[in-house]
Tab-separated table of C-alpha atoms in Angstrom:
chain	number	residue	atom	x	y	z
A	1	MET	CA	-126.959	-130.793	124.854
A	2	ASP	CA	-130.466	-131.431	124.727
A	3	MET	CA	-132.123	-128.479	122.595
A	4	VAL	CA	-135.797	-127.776	123.621
A	5	ALA	CA	-137.995	-125.843	121.009
A	6	ALA	CA	-141.281	-123.960	122.421
A	7	ALA	CA	-144.340	-125.550	121.969
A	8	LYS	CA	-146.665	-122.531	120.192
A	9	PRO	CA	-144.577	-119.528	117.925
A	10	LEU	CA	-143.331	-116.874	120.297
A	11	ALA	CA	-143.403	-112.987	120.352
A	12	SER	CA	-140.613	-110.774	120.179
A	13	LEU	CA	-140.276	-108.672	123.546
A	14	GLY	CA	-141.716	-105.682	121.425
A	15	ALA	CA	-144.461	-107.782	119.907
A	16	ALA	CA	-145.185	-108.465	123.385
A	17	GLU	CA	-145.252	-105.338	125.337
A	18	GLY	CA	-147.973	-103.905	122.267
A	19	GLU	CA	-144.960	-101.956	119.945
A	20	GLU	CA	-145.085	-102.509	116.109
A	21	ASN	CA	-142.665	-105.955	115.794
A	22	GLN	CA	-139.827	-104.687	113.986
A	23	GLY	CA	-138.591	-108.236	112.449
A	24	SER	CA	-139.939	-111.487	114.258
A	25	THR	CA	-137.538	-112.880	115.616
A	26	MET	CA	-138.990	-115.608	117.861
A	27	GLN	CA	-139.397	-118.329	114.776
A	28	ALA	CA	-141.530	-120.969	114.250
A	29	GLY	CA	-140.617	-123.851	111.781
A	30	TRP	CA	-137.004	-124.746	111.264
A	31	CYS	CA	-132.927	-124.541	111.278
A	32	GLU	CA	-132.094	-122.766	107.624
A	33	ARG	CA	-128.398	-124.118	108.795
A	34	SER	CA	-128.365	-127.689	105.799
A	35	ASP	CA	-126.544	-129.382	108.203
A	36	CYS	CA	-129.905	-128.800	110.781
A	37	ARG	CA	-132.854	-130.491	111.708
A	38	ASN	CA	-133.649	-129.008	114.388
A	39	ALA	CA	-136.192	-126.086	115.011
A	40	ALA	CA	-135.844	-123.121	115.135
A	41	VAL	CA	-135.805	-120.477	118.381
A	42	ILE	CA	-135.117	-117.711	116.603
A	43	SER	CA	-134.142	-115.376	113.374
A	44	PHE	CA	-130.782	-113.903	113.572
A	45	GLY	CA	-129.928	-112.058	110.527
A	46	LYS	CA	-132.946	-112.758	108.195
A	47	LYS	CA	-132.237	-116.442	108.929
A	48	SER	CA	-134.191	-118.495	111.195
A	49	TYR	CA	-131.689	-120.210	113.783
A	50	CYS	CA	-132.162	-122.931	116.318
A	51	PHE	CA	-130.459	-122.589	119.873
A	52	ASP	CA	-127.448	-124.130	119.163
A	53	HIS	CA	-126.904	-121.696	115.735
A	54	PHE	CA	-127.749	-119.362	117.131
A	55	CYS	CA	-124.916	-119.100	119.215
A	56	LEU	CA	-122.706	-120.187	116.789
A	57	GLU	CA	-123.110	-117.680	114.484
A	58	CYS	CA	-123.542	-115.238	117.255
A	59	TYR	CA	-119.356	-116.356	118.481
A	60	GLY	CA	-118.267	-116.088	114.771
A	61	LEU	CA	-119.613	-112.713	114.610
A	62	LEU	CA	-118.067	-111.461	117.711
A	63	GLU	CA	-114.751	-112.994	116.828
A	64	ARG	CA	-115.019	-111.359	113.567
A	65	ALA	CA	-115.488	-108.158	115.524
A	66	GLU	CA	-112.848	-108.415	117.888
A	67	GLY	CA	-110.067	-109.468	115.138
A	68	ASN	CA	-111.481	-105.730	113.729
A	69	SER	CA	-111.177	-104.109	116.646
A	70	ALA	CA	-107.617	-105.120	117.168
A	71	ARG	CA	-107.110	-104.241	113.299
A	72	ILE	CA	-109.107	-101.128	113.365
A	73	SER	CA	-106.961	-98.008	114.171
A	74	SER	CA	-108.979	-95.160	116.720
A	75	GLN	CA	-109.036	-92.849	114.364
A	76	THR	CA	-111.046	-95.408	112.336
A	77	SER	CA	-114.902	-95.394	112.445
A	78	ALA	CA	-117.104	-98.374	113.374
A	79	THR	CA	-119.490	-99.006	110.262
A	80	ARG	CA	-123.175	-98.623	110.945
A	81	GLU	CA	-123.914	-102.181	109.863
A	82	GLU	CA	-121.527	-103.205	112.138
A	83	ILE	CA	-123.000	-101.595	115.394
A	84	GLU	CA	-126.294	-102.965	114.862
A	85	ALA	CA	-125.448	-106.880	113.787
A	86	LEU	CA	-124.021	-106.564	117.385
A	87	ASP	CA	-127.107	-104.947	118.643
A	88	GLU	CA	-129.441	-107.372	116.962
A	89	CYS	CA	-126.873	-110.115	118.166
A	90	ALA	CA	-127.416	-108.565	121.461
A	91	GLN	CA	-131.246	-108.347	121.423
A	92	ARG	CA	-131.769	-111.970	120.595
A	93	ALA	CA	-130.028	-113.320	123.093
A	94	LEU	CA	-132.026	-111.579	125.541
A	95	GLU	CA	-135.334	-112.220	123.978
A	96	ILE	CA	-133.912	-116.512	124.235
A	97	SER	CA	-133.546	-115.538	127.879
A	98	LEU	CA	-136.554	-114.475	128.465
A	99	SER	CA	-138.515	-116.294	126.501
A	100	GLU	CA	-140.819	-119.535	127.271
A	101	ILE	CA	-137.727	-121.647	126.332
A	102	GLU	CA	-136.211	-124.116	129.090
A	103	LEU	CA	-132.456	-123.393	129.020
A	104	ASP	CA	-130.153	-124.704	131.044
A	105	ASN	CA	-127.411	-122.902	132.815
A	106	LEU	CA	-124.763	-123.635	130.217
A	107	ASP	CA	-127.557	-122.169	127.640
A	108	ARG	CA	-128.124	-119.503	130.331
A	109	ALA	CA	-124.260	-118.466	130.581
A	110	ARG	CA	-123.565	-118.568	126.562
A	111	LEU	CA	-126.683	-115.909	126.543
A	112	LEU	CA	-125.306	-114.238	129.055
A	113	ASP	CA	-121.642	-114.691	127.286
A	114	ILE	CA	-122.799	-113.425	123.614
A	115	LEU	CA	-125.196	-110.468	125.536
A	116	LEU	CA	-122.152	-109.221	127.847
A	117	TRP	CA	-119.551	-109.737	124.496
A	118	SER	CA	-121.779	-108.061	122.063
A	119	GLY	CA	-121.718	-105.124	124.813
A	120	ASP	CA	-118.019	-104.475	124.995
A	121	LEU	CA	-117.368	-104.716	121.489
A	122	THR	CA	-120.809	-101.997	121.025
A	123	ALA	CA	-119.921	-99.531	123.491
A	124	ALA	CA	-116.200	-99.182	121.763
A	125	ARG	CA	-117.337	-98.587	118.470
A	126	ARG	CA	-119.857	-96.037	119.757
A	127	MET	CA	-117.136	-94.211	121.473
A	128	ARG	CA	-114.674	-94.749	118.158
A	129	ARG	CA	-117.453	-93.703	116.205
A	130	ARG	CA	-118.317	-91.073	118.003
A	131	GLN	CA	-114.279	-89.356	118.625
A	132	ALA	CA	-114.522	-89.274	114.991
A	133	SER	CA	-117.383	-87.656	114.488
A	134	VAL	CA	-115.614	-84.468	116.810
A	135	SER	CA	-112.217	-84.791	115.189
A	136	VAL	CA	-113.778	-84.613	111.992
A	137	ALA	CA	-116.431	-81.523	113.555
A	138	ASN	CA	-112.724	-79.538	115.108
């Protein structure tokens, strides 16, 4: 798979819209995976990744989260950290898809899959948290 790196550092969507940047997401520099020599395109979880390693990190997170969903009973609420990690995964995928990086159809499909899967897991966890807080309040 060909990697296309941005020729210049890119700003996050919030920065592009004039909002305060809450953790720059589009990165210049190199992928922080020790076995990689590709340019970084995004920051995720306090590390910078090339496109392929970003996707691998996201899929790992999503698979763990889905595995946890199978083990979590309906009475156990998701942690805030789980929800925030899934939200960040979706946000970063969206930022890459709207950036100046040239993506082929397979790359776009991977980002859409990450975005939709993150959204499904986040929605399920938020609903569980609301149900848990309602039953505690009663």
